[in-house]
PDB file of C-alpha atoms in Angstrom:
ATOM      1  CA  MET G 711      40.659  -2.166 -29.354  1.00  0.00           C
ATOM      2  CA  ASN G 712      43.179  -4.399 -27.052  1.00  0.00           C
ATOM      3  CA  ILE G 713      41.804  -7.639 -25.133  1.00  0.00           C
ATOM      4  CA  SER G 714      41.947  -5.789 -21.719  1.00  0.00           C
ATOM      5  CA  LYS G 715      39.301  -3.429 -22.945  1.00  0.00           C
ATOM      6  CA  LYS G 716      37.217  -5.854 -24.430  1.00  0.00           C
ATOM      7  CA  ILE G 717      36.661  -7.441 -21.461  1.00  0.00           C
ATOM      8  CA  ILE G 718      36.097  -4.399 -19.720  1.00  0.00           C
ATOM      9  CA  ALA G 719      33.379  -2.925 -22.284  1.00  0.00           C
ATOM     10  CA  ALA G 720      32.231  -6.447 -22.421  1.00  0.00           C
ATOM     11  CA  ALA G 721      31.944  -5.930 -18.595  1.00  0.00           C
ATOM     12  CA  VAL G 722      30.268  -2.814 -18.726  1.00  0.00           C
ATOM     13  CA  PHE G 723      27.630  -4.299 -21.028  1.00  0.00           C
ATOM     14  CA  MET G 724      26.832  -7.420 -19.347  1.00  0.00           C
ATOM     15  CA  LEU G 725      26.806  -5.363 -15.659  1.00  0.00           C
ATOM     16  CA  VAL G 726      24.477  -2.798 -17.945  1.00  0.00           C
ATOM     17  CA  SER G 727      21.586  -5.899 -18.944  1.00  0.00           C
ATOM     18  CA  ILE G 728      21.637  -7.123 -15.323  1.00  0.00           C
ATOM     19  CA  GLY G 729      19.906  -3.695 -14.609  1.00  0.00           C
ATOM     20  CA  PHE G 730      17.826  -3.793 -17.308  1.00  0.00           C
ATOM     21  CA  ALA G 731      17.056  -7.433 -16.876  1.00  0.00           C
ATOM     22  CA  GLY G 732      15.919  -6.644 -12.800  1.00  0.00           C
ATOM     23  CA  GLN G 733      14.173  -3.838 -13.743  1.00  0.00           C
ATOM     24  CA  VAL G 734      12.099  -5.421 -16.405  1.00  0.00           C
ATOM     25  CA  LEU G 735      11.043  -8.953 -14.545  1.00  0.00           C
ATOM     26  CA  CYS G 736      10.048  -6.416 -11.485  1.00  0.00           C
ATOM     27  CA  TYR G 737       6.918  -6.965 -12.410  1.00  0.00           C
ATOM     28  CA  THR G 738       3.703  -7.682 -10.233  1.00  0.00           C
ATOM     29  CA  ILE G 739      -0.263  -9.787 -11.536  1.00  0.00           C
ATOM     30  CA  LEU G 740      -2.906  -8.688  -9.919  1.00  0.00           C
ATOM     31  CA  PRO G 741      -5.498 -11.394  -8.234  1.00  0.00           C
ATOM     32  CA  ASP G 742      -8.801 -12.493  -9.468  1.00  0.00           C
ATOM     33  CA  PRO G 743     -11.025 -10.091  -7.750  1.00  0.00           C
ATOM     34  CA  THR G 744     -13.763 -12.191  -8.087  1.00  0.00           C
ATOM     35  CA  LEU G 745     -12.159 -14.406  -5.462  1.00  0.00           C
ATOM     36  CA  LEU G 746     -12.304 -14.837  -2.241  1.00  0.00           C
ATOM     37  CA  TYR G 747      -8.477 -15.784  -0.506  1.00  0.00           C
ATOM     38  CA  ASP G 748      -8.785 -17.248   3.417  1.00  0.00           C
ATOM     39  CA  GLY G 749     -12.771 -16.185   3.079  1.00  0.00           C
ATOM     40  CA  ILE G 750     -12.338 -12.234   2.132  1.00  0.00           C
ATOM     41  CA  PRO G 751     -12.839 -10.202  -1.107  1.00  0.00           C
ATOM     42  CA  VAL G 752      -9.194  -8.519  -1.522  1.00  0.00           C
ATOM     43  CA  ALA G 753     -10.920  -5.917  -4.255  1.00  0.00           C
ATOM     44  CA  SER G 754     -14.201  -3.934  -4.826  1.00  0.00           C
ATOM     45  CA  TYR G 755     -16.325  -2.897  -7.770  1.00  0.00           C
ATOM     46  CA  HIS G 756     -16.416   0.313  -8.646  1.00  0.00           C
ATOM     47  CA  ASP G 757     -18.726   1.257 -12.093  1.00  0.00           C
ATOM     48  CA  ASP G 758     -16.018   0.407 -13.964  1.00  0.00           C
ATOM     49  CA  PHE G 759     -13.340  -0.513 -11.744  1.00  0.00           C
ATOM     50  CA  TRP G 760     -12.336  -2.705  -9.892  1.00  0.00           C
ATOM     51  CA  SER G 761     -10.373  -1.951  -6.835  1.00  0.00           C
ATOM     52  CA  TYR G 762      -7.629  -3.619  -4.641  1.00  0.00           C
ATOM     53  CA  SER G 763      -6.387  -2.846  -1.118  1.00  0.00           C
ATOM     54  CA  ALA G 764      -2.690  -3.823  -1.759  1.00  0.00           C
ATOM     55  CA  LYS G 765      -1.618  -3.709   2.238  1.00  0.00           C
ATOM     56  CA  ILE G 766      -4.781  -6.735   2.429  1.00  0.00           C
ATOM     57  CA  ALA G 767      -3.091  -8.245  -0.838  1.00  0.00           C
ATOM     58  CA  ASN G 768      -0.030  -8.315   0.230  1.00  0.00           C
ATOM     59  CA  ALA G 769      -0.904  -9.806   4.259  1.00  0.00           C
ATOM     60  CA  LEU G 770      -3.927 -12.062   2.407  1.00  0.00           C
ATOM     61  CA  GLN G 771      -0.012 -13.078   0.408  1.00  0.00           C
ATOM     62  CA  ASP G 772       2.189 -13.093   4.076  1.00  0.00           C
ATOM     63  CA  LYS G 773      -0.274 -15.732   4.740  1.00  0.00           C
ATOM     64  CA  GLY G 774      -0.134 -18.291   1.728  1.00  0.00           C
ATOM     65  CA  TYR G 775      -3.253 -17.115   0.965  1.00  0.00           C
ATOM     66  CA  LEU G 776      -2.078 -15.596  -2.633  1.00  0.00           C
ATOM     67  CA  PRO G 777       1.111 -17.593  -4.378  1.00  0.00           C
ATOM     68  CA  GLU G 778       4.776 -15.356  -4.197  1.00  0.00           C
ATOM     69  CA  SER G 779       4.460 -16.046  -8.100  1.00  0.00           C
ATOM     70  CA  LEU G 780       2.015 -12.286  -8.424  1.00  0.00           C
ATOM     71  CA  GLY G 781       4.760 -10.072  -7.612  1.00  0.00           C
ATOM     72  CA  ASP G 782       4.572  -7.602  -4.936  1.00  0.00           C
ATOM     73  CA  PHE G 783       1.865  -5.612  -3.379  1.00  0.00           C
ATOM     74  CA  GLN G 784       4.104  -3.189  -1.509  1.00  0.00           C
ATOM     75  CA  PHE G 785       6.906  -2.576  -4.410  1.00  0.00           C
ATOM     76  CA  ALA G 786       8.415   1.192  -3.445  1.00  0.00           C
ATOM     77  CA  THR G 787       6.303   4.282  -5.508  1.00  0.00           C
ATOM     78  CA  GLY G 788       8.430   4.585  -8.855  1.00  0.00           C
ATOM     79  CA  THR G 789      10.474   2.064  -8.541  1.00  0.00           C
ATOM     80  CA  GLY G 790      12.537   1.966 -11.651  1.00  0.00           C
ATOM     81  CA  GLY G 791      11.156   4.758 -13.828  1.00  0.00           C
ATOM     82  CA  LEU G 792       8.405   1.915 -14.871  1.00  0.00           C
ATOM     83  CA  ASP G 793       5.870   4.586 -12.970  1.00  0.00           C
ATOM     84  CA  VAL G 794       4.101   7.824 -14.921  1.00  0.00           C
ATOM     85  CA  LEU G 795       3.070   9.563 -12.249  1.00  0.00           C
ATOM     86  CA  LEU G 796      -0.520  11.528 -12.541  1.00  0.00           C
ATOM     87  CA  TYR G 797      -0.976  13.488  -9.435  1.00  0.00           C
ATOM     88  CA  THR G 798       1.085  14.889  -6.840  1.00  0.00           C
ATOM     89  CA  GLY G 799       1.572  17.701  -3.975  1.00  0.00           C
ATOM     90  CA  ALA G 800       5.466  17.357  -4.325  1.00  0.00           C
ATOM     91  CA  GLY G 801       6.614  20.049  -6.998  1.00  0.00           C
ATOM     92  CA  GLY G 802       8.975  19.546  -9.495  1.00  0.00           C
ATOM     93  CA  GLN G 803       8.573  16.244 -10.781  1.00  0.00           C
ATOM     94  CA  THR G 804       8.242  15.370 -14.511  1.00  0.00           C
ATOM     95  CA  ASN G 805       7.224  12.011 -16.350  1.00  0.00           C
ATOM     96  CA  GLN G 806      10.704  12.512 -18.614  1.00  0.00           C
ATOM     97  CA  GLY G 807      12.370   9.781 -19.994  1.00  0.00           C
ATOM     98  CA  VAL G 808      10.670   6.955 -17.920  1.00  0.00           C
ATOM     99  CA  GLY G 809       9.580   3.056 -19.044  1.00  0.00           C
ATOM    100  CA  PRO G 810      12.222   0.407 -19.238  1.00  0.00           C
ATOM    101  CA  SER G 811      14.367   2.428 -21.701  1.00  0.00           C
ATOM    102  CA  GLY G 812      13.891   5.434 -19.954  1.00  0.00           C
ATOM    103  CA  THR G 813      12.708   6.943 -23.473  1.00  0.00           C
ATOM    104  CA  PHE G 814       9.002   7.830 -22.942  1.00  0.00           C
ATOM    105  CA  ASN G 815       8.160  11.179 -22.448  1.00  0.00           C
ATOM    106  CA  PHE G 816       4.618  11.666 -20.991  1.00  0.00           C
ATOM    107  CA  GLU G 817       2.765  15.196 -19.639  1.00  0.00           C
ATOM    108  CA  ASP G 818       4.105  16.456 -16.628  1.00  0.00           C
ATOM    109  CA  PRO G 819       2.112  15.446 -13.544  1.00  0.00           C
ATOM    110  CA  VAL G 820      -0.597  17.397 -11.508  1.00  0.00           C
ATOM    111  CA  ILE G 821      -0.065  18.871  -8.948  1.00  0.00           C
ATOM    112  CA  ASN G 822      -2.133  20.783  -5.101  1.00  0.00           C
ATOM    113  CA  LYS G 823       0.407  22.457  -3.646  1.00  0.00           C
ATOM    114  CA  GLY G 824      -2.020  23.098  -2.031  1.00  0.00           C
ATOM    115  CA  GLY G 825      -1.897  21.323   1.722  1.00  0.00           C
ATOM    116  CA  SER G 826      -4.123  23.329   3.751  1.00  0.00           C
ATOM    117  CA  ALA G 827      -6.524  21.890   0.898  1.00  0.00           C
ATOM    118  CA  THR G 828     -10.245  19.706   2.246  1.00  0.00           C
ATOM    119  CA  SER G 829     -10.504  18.785  -1.635  1.00  0.00           C
ATOM    120  CA  PHE G 830      -8.857  18.677  -5.618  1.00  0.00           C
ATOM    121  CA  ALA G 831     -10.047  18.151  -8.699  1.00  0.00           C
ATOM    122  CA  GLY G 832      -7.237  17.663 -11.796  1.00  0.00           C
ATOM    123  CA  TRP G 833      -7.327  16.457 -14.694  1.00  0.00           C
ATOM    124  CA  TRP G 834      -3.959  14.872 -16.229  1.00  0.00           C
ATOM    125  CA  GLY G 835      -3.729  13.997 -20.622  1.00  0.00           C
ATOM    126  CA  GLN G 836      -5.232  16.310 -22.153  1.00  0.00           C
ATOM    127  CA  ASN G 837      -2.761  19.561 -22.336  1.00  0.00           C
ATOM    128  CA  ASP G 838      -4.263  22.164 -20.051  1.00  0.00           C
ATOM    129  CA  GLN G 839      -4.110  21.995 -16.891  1.00  0.00           C
ATOM    130  CA  ASP G 840      -2.916  24.391 -14.372  1.00  0.00           C
ATOM    131  CA  ASN G 841      -3.593  23.568 -10.668  1.00  0.00           C
ATOM    132  CA  ASP G 842      -0.329  25.231  -9.737  1.00  0.00           C
ATOM    133  CA  GLY G 843      -0.078  27.559 -12.951  1.00  0.00           C
ATOM    134  CA  THR G 844       3.084  25.979 -14.408  1.00  0.00           C
ATOM    135  CA  SER G 845       1.456  24.854 -17.364  1.00  0.00           C
ATOM    136  CA  GLU G 846       4.058  26.243 -19.102  1.00  0.00           C
ATOM    137  CA  ASN G 847       5.875  23.110 -18.828  1.00  0.00           C
ATOM    138  CA  VAL G 848       3.148  20.106 -19.367  1.00  0.00           C
ATOM    139  CA  ASN G 849       4.782  18.537 -21.504  1.00  0.00           C
ATOM    140  CA  GLY G 850       0.846  16.986 -23.374  1.00  0.00           C
ATOM    141  CA  PRO G 851      -0.885  15.893 -24.990  1.00  0.00           C
ATOM    142  CA  VAL G 852      -1.303  11.882 -24.482  1.00  0.00           C
ATOM    143  CA  THR G 853      -2.294   9.602 -26.438  1.00  0.00           C
ATOM    144  CA  VAL G 854      -3.728   6.296 -26.219  1.00  0.00           C
ATOM    145  CA  GLY G 855      -1.144   4.659 -28.352  1.00  0.00           C
ATOM    146  CA  GLN G 856       1.638   6.225 -26.337  1.00  0.00           C
ATOM    147  CA  VAL G 857       0.033   4.655 -22.930  1.00  0.00           C
ATOM    148  CA  LEU G 858      -0.310   1.093 -25.256  1.00  0.00           C
ATOM    149  CA  ASP G 859       3.821   1.930 -26.001  1.00  0.00           C
ATOM    150  CA  TYR G 860       4.254   2.296 -22.717  1.00  0.00           C
ATOM    151  CA  LEU G 861       2.051  -0.341 -21.475  1.00  0.00           C
ATOM    152  CA  GLN G 862       3.960  -3.483 -23.849  1.00  0.00           C
ATOM    153  CA  ALA G 863       7.171  -1.647 -23.357  1.00  0.00           C
ATOM    154  CA  CYS G 864       7.048  -3.664 -19.708  1.00  0.00           C
ATOM    155  CA  ASN G 865       5.369  -6.360 -20.860  1.00  0.00           C
ATOM    156  CA  PRO G 866       4.532  -6.768 -24.282  1.00  0.00           C
ATOM    157  CA  ASN G 867       1.371  -9.333 -23.027  1.00  0.00           C
ATOM    158  CA  ASN G 868      -0.757  -5.843 -21.162  1.00  0.00           C
ATOM    159  CA  THR G 869      -2.856  -3.393 -23.450  1.00  0.00           C
ATOM    160  CA  VAL G 870      -4.800  -2.401 -19.800  1.00  0.00           C
ATOM    161  CA  PRO G 871      -3.362   0.788 -17.834  1.00  0.00           C
ATOM    162  CA  VAL G 872      -3.310  -0.105 -13.908  1.00  0.00           C
ATOM    163  CA  PHE G 873      -3.406   2.845 -11.635  1.00  0.00           C
ATOM    164  CA  TYR G 874      -2.557   2.404  -7.781  1.00  0.00           C
ATOM    165  CA  MET G 875      -2.841   5.214  -4.760  1.00  0.00           C
ATOM    166  CA  ASP G 876      -0.148   5.695  -2.035  1.00  0.00           C
ATOM    167  CA  LEU G 877      -2.202   7.949   0.563  1.00  0.00           C
ATOM    168  CA  ASN G 878      -0.359  10.346   3.438  1.00  0.00           C
ATOM    169  CA  GLN G 879      -3.846  11.295   5.441  1.00  0.00           C
ATOM    170  CA  THR G 880      -2.599  12.749   8.546  1.00  0.00           C
ATOM    171  CA  GLY G 881      -3.966  13.654  12.192  1.00  0.00           C
ATOM    172  CA  THR G 882      -7.347  11.961  13.563  1.00  0.00           C
ATOM    173  CA  ASP G 883      -9.082  11.173  10.486  1.00  0.00           C
ATOM    174  CA  PRO G 884      -6.779   8.784   8.226  1.00  0.00           C
ATOM    175  CA  ASN G 885      -9.782   7.866   5.075  1.00  0.00           C
ATOM    176  CA  LEU G 886     -10.558  10.437   2.613  1.00  0.00           C
ATOM    177  CA  ASP G 887     -13.006   9.554  -0.647  1.00  0.00           C
ATOM    178  CA  PHE G 888     -12.345  10.096  -4.726  1.00  0.00           C
ATOM    179  CA  VAL G 889     -14.204   9.381  -7.685  1.00  0.00           C
ATOM    180  CA  GLY G 890     -12.714   9.915 -11.058  1.00  0.00           C
ATOM    181  CA  ARG G 891     -12.749   8.956 -14.605  1.00  0.00           C
ATOM    182  CA  VAL G 892     -10.856   7.764 -17.700  1.00  0.00           C
ATOM    183  CA  TYR G 893     -12.249   9.373 -20.692  1.00  0.00           C
ATOM    184  CA  LEU G 894     -10.946   8.760 -24.556  1.00  0.00           C
ATOM    185  CA  THR G 895     -11.212  12.052 -26.632  1.00  0.00           C
ATOM    186  CA  ASP G 896     -10.501  13.235 -30.154  1.00  0.00           C
ATOM    187  CA  GLU G 897      -8.813  16.705 -30.779  1.00  0.00           C
ATOM    188  CA  SER G 898     -11.519  18.497 -30.720  1.00  0.00           C
ATOM    189  CA  GLY G 899     -12.625  17.495 -27.022  1.00  0.00           C
ATOM    190  CA  THR G 900     -15.365  15.135 -27.901  1.00  0.00           C
ATOM    191  CA  ILE G 901     -15.851  12.283 -25.695  1.00  0.00           C
ATOM    192  CA  ASP G 902     -15.066   9.122 -27.264  1.00  0.00           C
ATOM    193  CA  HIS G 903     -15.435   6.820 -24.772  1.00  0.00           C
ATOM    194  CA  GLU G 904     -15.294   6.845 -20.630  1.00  0.00           C
ATOM    195  CA  TRP G 905     -14.672   4.883 -17.991  1.00  0.00           C
ATOM    196  CA  ALA G 906     -16.180   5.477 -14.228  1.00  0.00           C
ATOM    197  CA  PHE G 907     -14.794   5.253 -10.514  1.00  0.00           C
ATOM    198  CA  ASP G 908     -17.367   6.432  -8.572  1.00  0.00           C
ATOM    199  CA  ASN G 909     -20.208   4.058  -6.487  1.00  0.00           C
ATOM    200  CA  THR G 910     -22.836   4.448  -8.555  1.00  0.00           C
ATOM    201  CA  GLN G 911     -25.043   1.422  -8.572  1.00  0.00           C
ATOM    202  CA  GLN G 912     -25.784   0.996 -12.028  1.00  0.00           C
ATOM    203  CA  LEU G 913     -21.623  -0.967 -11.959  1.00  0.00           C
ATOM    204  CA  GLY G 914     -20.827  -0.658 -15.209  1.00  0.00           C
ATOM    205  CA  ASP G 915     -22.908   1.533 -17.066  1.00  0.00           C
ATOM    206  CA  GLY G 916     -20.164   4.417 -18.197  1.00  0.00           C
ATOM    207  CA  ASN G 917     -21.406   6.957 -17.032  1.00  0.00           C
ATOM    208  CA  PHE G 918     -19.210   8.823 -14.270  1.00  0.00           C
ATOM    209  CA  ASP G 919     -21.778  10.583 -11.415  1.00  0.00           C
ATOM    210  CA  GLN G 920     -19.017  13.213  -9.372  1.00  0.00           C
ATOM    211  CA  ASP G 921     -21.026  12.996  -6.885  1.00  0.00           C
ATOM    212  CA  ALA G 922     -21.546   8.942  -6.093  1.00  0.00           C
ATOM    213  CA  TRP G 923     -18.173   9.465  -4.181  1.00  0.00           C
ATOM    214  CA  VAL G 924     -15.711   6.203  -3.289  1.00  0.00           C
ATOM    215  CA  LEU G 925     -14.607   5.951   0.843  1.00  0.00           C
ATOM    216  CA  ALA G 926     -10.674   5.288   0.905  1.00  0.00           C
ATOM    217  CA  PRO G 927     -10.151   4.049   3.852  1.00  0.00           C
ATOM    218  CA  GLY G 928      -7.324   4.394   6.150  1.00  0.00           C
ATOM    219  CA  VAL G 929      -7.888   1.539   8.442  1.00  0.00           C
ATOM    220  CA  ILE G 930      -9.378  -1.956   7.172  1.00  0.00           C
ATOM    221  CA  THR G 931      -9.724  -5.364   9.519  1.00  0.00           C
ATOM    222  CA  VAL G 932     -11.413  -8.271   8.814  1.00  0.00           C
ATOM    223  CA  MET G 933     -11.182 -11.908   9.297  1.00  0.00           C
ATOM    224  CA  GLY G 934     -10.077 -14.693   7.904  1.00  0.00           C
ATOM    225  CA  THR G 935     -12.157 -18.185   7.492  1.00  0.00           C
ATOM    226  CA  SER G 936      -9.076 -19.295   8.553  1.00  0.00           C
ATOM    227  CA  GLY G 937      -9.875 -17.630  12.265  1.00  0.00           C
ATOM    228  CA  THR G 938      -6.812 -15.133  11.227  1.00  0.00           C
ATOM    229  CA  GLU G 939      -7.313 -10.853  12.134  1.00  0.00           C
ATOM    230  CA  TYR G 940      -5.834  -8.739   8.930  1.00  0.00           C
ATOM    231  CA  SER G 941      -5.834  -4.959   9.972  1.00  0.00           C
ATOM    232  CA  VAL G 942      -3.629  -2.439   7.451  1.00  0.00           C
ATOM    233  CA  ASN G 943      -3.521   0.951   8.154  1.00  0.00           C
ATOM    234  CA  ASN G 944      -3.292   2.496   4.598  1.00  0.00           C
ATOM    235  CA  ASN G 945      -3.544   6.249   3.742  1.00  0.00           C
ATOM    236  CA  LYS G 946       0.014   7.100   5.674  1.00  0.00           C
ATOM    237  CA  GLY G 947       2.164   8.170   3.126  1.00  0.00           C
ATOM    238  CA  SER G 948       4.166   4.958   3.725  1.00  0.00           C
ATOM    239  CA  GLY G 949       5.502   5.505  -0.713  1.00  0.00           C
ATOM    240  CA  LYS G 950       3.790   1.936  -0.596  1.00  0.00           C
ATOM    241  CA  PRO G 951       1.012   1.438  -3.173  1.00  0.00           C
ATOM    242  CA  ASP G 952      -2.625   1.732  -0.892  1.00  0.00           C
ATOM    243  CA  PHE G 953      -4.525   0.951  -3.646  1.00  0.00           C
ATOM    244  CA  ILE G 954      -4.402  -0.767  -7.413  1.00  0.00           C
ATOM    245  CA  ALA G 955      -7.670  -0.058  -9.764  1.00  0.00           C
ATOM    246  CA  TYR G 956      -8.243  -1.285 -13.110  1.00  0.00           C
ATOM    247  CA  ALA G 957     -11.094  -1.227 -15.601  1.00  0.00           C
ATOM    248  CA  PRO G 958     -11.583  -4.748 -17.574  1.00  0.00           C
ATOM    249  CA  THR G 959     -12.419  -3.241 -20.140  1.00  0.00           C
ATOM    250  CA  MET G 960      -9.911  -0.420 -20.810  1.00  0.00           C
ATOM    251  CA  ASP G 961      -7.881  -2.723 -23.383  1.00  0.00           C
ATOM    252  CA  LEU G 962      -6.333   0.575 -25.828  1.00  0.00           C
ATOM    253  CA  SER G 963      -5.792  -1.525 -28.366  1.00  0.00           C
ATOM    254  CA  LEU G 964      -9.145  -1.514 -30.059  1.00  0.00           C
ATOM    255  CA  TYR G 965      -9.187   2.036 -30.009  1.00  0.00           C
ATOM    256  CA  ASN G 966      -7.495   4.329 -31.944  1.00  0.00           C
ATOM    257  CA  PRO G 967      -4.829   5.626 -31.189  1.00  0.00           C
ATOM    258  CA  ASN G 968      -4.190   9.150 -32.630  1.00  0.00           C
ATOM    259  CA  LEU G 969      -7.023   9.932 -29.596  1.00  0.00           C
ATOM    260  CA  ARG G 970      -6.262  11.205 -26.565  1.00  0.00           C
ATOM    261  CA  PHE G 971      -5.860  10.135 -22.698  1.00  0.00           C
ATOM    262  CA  VAL G 972      -6.925  11.722 -20.268  1.00  0.00           C
ATOM    263  CA  THR G 973      -7.722  11.138 -16.793  1.00  0.00           C
ATOM    264  CA  GLU G 974     -10.159  13.003 -13.936  1.00  0.00           C
ATOM    265  CA  PHE G 975      -9.562  12.677 -10.128  1.00  0.00           C
ATOM    266  CA  ASP G 976     -12.017  14.252  -6.934  1.00  0.00           C
ATOM    267  CA  PHE G 977     -10.746  14.419  -3.772  1.00  0.00           C
ATOM    268  CA  GLN G 978     -12.379  15.366  -0.868  1.00  0.00           C
ATOM    269  CA  GLY G 979     -11.733  14.776   3.081  1.00  0.00           C
ATOM    270  CA  LEU G 980      -8.195  15.607   2.059  1.00  0.00           C
ATOM    271  CA  ASN G 981      -5.715  16.868   5.085  1.00  0.00           C
ATOM    272  CA  ASN G 982      -2.717  17.124   3.863  1.00  0.00           C
ATOM    273  CA  GLY G 983      -2.644  17.515   0.059  1.00  0.00           C
ATOM    274  CA  TYR G 984      -0.017  14.969  -0.860  1.00  0.00           C
ATOM    275  CA  GLU G 985      -1.247  12.058  -1.844  1.00  0.00           C
ATOM    276  CA  GLU G 986      -0.022  10.430  -4.788  1.00  0.00           C
ATOM    277  CA  ILE G 987      -1.868   8.032  -8.251  1.00  0.00           C
ATOM    278  CA  PHE G 988       0.905   6.694 -10.573  1.00  0.00           C
ATOM    279  CA  LEU G 989       0.042   4.726 -14.071  1.00  0.00           C
ATOM    280  CA  SER G 990       2.170   2.004 -14.258  1.00  0.00           C
ATOM    281  CA  GLY G 991       3.381  -0.475 -15.920  1.00  0.00           C
ATOM    282  CA  ALA G 992       5.501  -2.729 -13.927  1.00  0.00           C
ATOM    283  CA  ILE G 993       1.272  -4.072 -12.478  1.00  0.00           C
ATOM    284  CA  GLY G 994      -0.523  -6.259 -14.859  1.00  0.00           C
ATOM    285  CA  PRO G 995      -4.158  -6.772 -14.560  1.00  0.00           C
ATOM    286  CA  PRO G 996      -5.353 -10.507 -13.634  1.00  0.00           C
ATOM    287  CA  GLY G 997      -4.800 -13.472 -16.223  1.00  0.00           C
ATOM    288  CA  THR G 998      -1.769 -10.965 -17.598  1.00  0.00           C
ATOM    289  CA  PRO G 999       1.174 -14.060 -18.921  1.00  0.00           C
ATOM    290  CA  ILE G1000       4.349 -12.626 -16.995  1.00  0.00           C
ATOM    291  CA  PRO G1001       6.143 -10.902 -19.400  1.00  0.00           C
ATOM    292  CA  GLU G1002       9.455 -12.540 -21.362  1.00  0.00           C
ATOM    293  CA  PRO G1003      12.936 -12.193 -19.861  1.00  0.00           C
ATOM    294  CA  ALA G1004      14.245 -10.477 -22.572  1.00  0.00           C
ATOM    295  CA  THR G1005      16.611  -8.717 -21.595  1.00  0.00           C
ATOM    296  CA  MET G1006      18.645 -11.936 -19.863  1.00  0.00           C
ATOM    297  CA  LEU G1007      18.918 -12.032 -24.003  1.00  0.00           C
ATOM    298  CA  LEU G1008      21.210  -9.112 -23.175  1.00  0.00           C
ATOM    299  CA  LEU G1009      22.701  -9.819 -20.287  1.00  0.00           C
ATOM    300  CA  SER G1010      23.168 -13.644 -22.127  1.00  0.00           C
ATOM    301  CA  SER G1011      25.360 -11.547 -24.637  1.00  0.00           C
ATOM    302  CA  GLY G1012      26.961 -10.177 -22.152  1.00  0.00           C
ATOM    303  CA  MET G1013      28.197 -12.937 -20.806  1.00  0.00           C
ATOM    304  CA  ILE G1014      29.051 -14.871 -23.901  1.00  0.00           C
ATOM    305  CA  GLY G1015      31.219 -12.006 -24.613  1.00  0.00           C
ATOM    306  CA  LEU G1016      33.365 -12.390 -22.137  1.00  0.00           C
ATOM    307  CA  ALA G1017      33.747 -16.080 -22.650  1.00  0.00           C
ATOM    308  CA  GLY G1018      34.477 -16.144 -26.115  1.00  0.00           C
ATOM    309  CA  LEU G1019      37.130 -13.159 -24.850  1.00  0.00           C
ATOM    310  CA  GLY G1020      38.370 -15.391 -22.332  1.00  0.00           C
ATOM    311  CA  ARG G1021      38.844 -17.735 -24.842  1.00  0.00           C
ATOM    312  CA  ARG G1022      40.797 -16.518 -27.758  1.00  0.00           C
ATOM    313  CA  LYS G1023      42.998 -14.949 -24.717  1.00  0.00           C
ATOM    314  CA  PHE G1024      43.973 -18.202 -23.044  1.00  0.00           C
ATOM    315  CA  ARG G1025      44.583 -19.522 -26.771  1.00  0.00           C
ATOM    316  CA  LYS G1026      47.041 -16.701 -27.935  1.00  0.00           C
ATOM    317  CA  LYS G1027      48.818 -17.194 -23.791  1.00  0.00           C
ATOM    318  CA  GLY G1028      48.817 -21.307 -25.584  1.00  0.00           C
TER     319      GLY G1028
END
């Protein structure tokens, strides 16, 4: 290979490194849900989960009450292929080739094509969903080990999954109700452990109450102690997160990696059915160390390679 071809190859390597590094460095850390910011709670507790209003978090960050170092709370959904799509109203969606290296394959999302349906229940991860008649393409089941590997490919410090919703209510009623859970099962379907997202009064009891609906409000208006009014409009299909949730005790490193990882989600009050739920490796629970930019080493290698080639070319001419 002559010098010019080597320079071109090194330049291509450097550009790929830049793109990959940018993908991995796009990371958001959730704020402490137990604290107040400008006198406002940024999250509410629902059984085993903390649930954040992503738009309230973004508004507080804009006013300086949440540090910019936490990252962006209003990123475009699915940016960079770092998100696993669990539920959608759009057809033709897969979870093949996701993750920072584009090598992770997960079960395809549950699809609700019934745009006029006012309620929906679905399961993702156990390889038996058939909500739109295309179960032959589900590519499951999903295991604890797969999810853990995906999370740690995005951030080696993270072992707790984070979920987010992009809701899409239309018309005069922007609200809807939601309950859900995550549970781990063996191959026979016996549940090993579960985490519930519901409005039960026994917070953190791990028992799912399907009738204890949690309101996902379309409009939230709150007044901060500074006198600032924060008013956000959720559930309008913005292509950005509306609500972000995680269960503090869902540390997947503590469980058998061969167990199946299953999520259940139930909606009522839908008025078009085109909501989306994601599992994201690009968001970390509170206190998660920001990932070291390992791919910057690739970038450095590309730049060093270019510099070395330049020196050799200069010496040859001298």
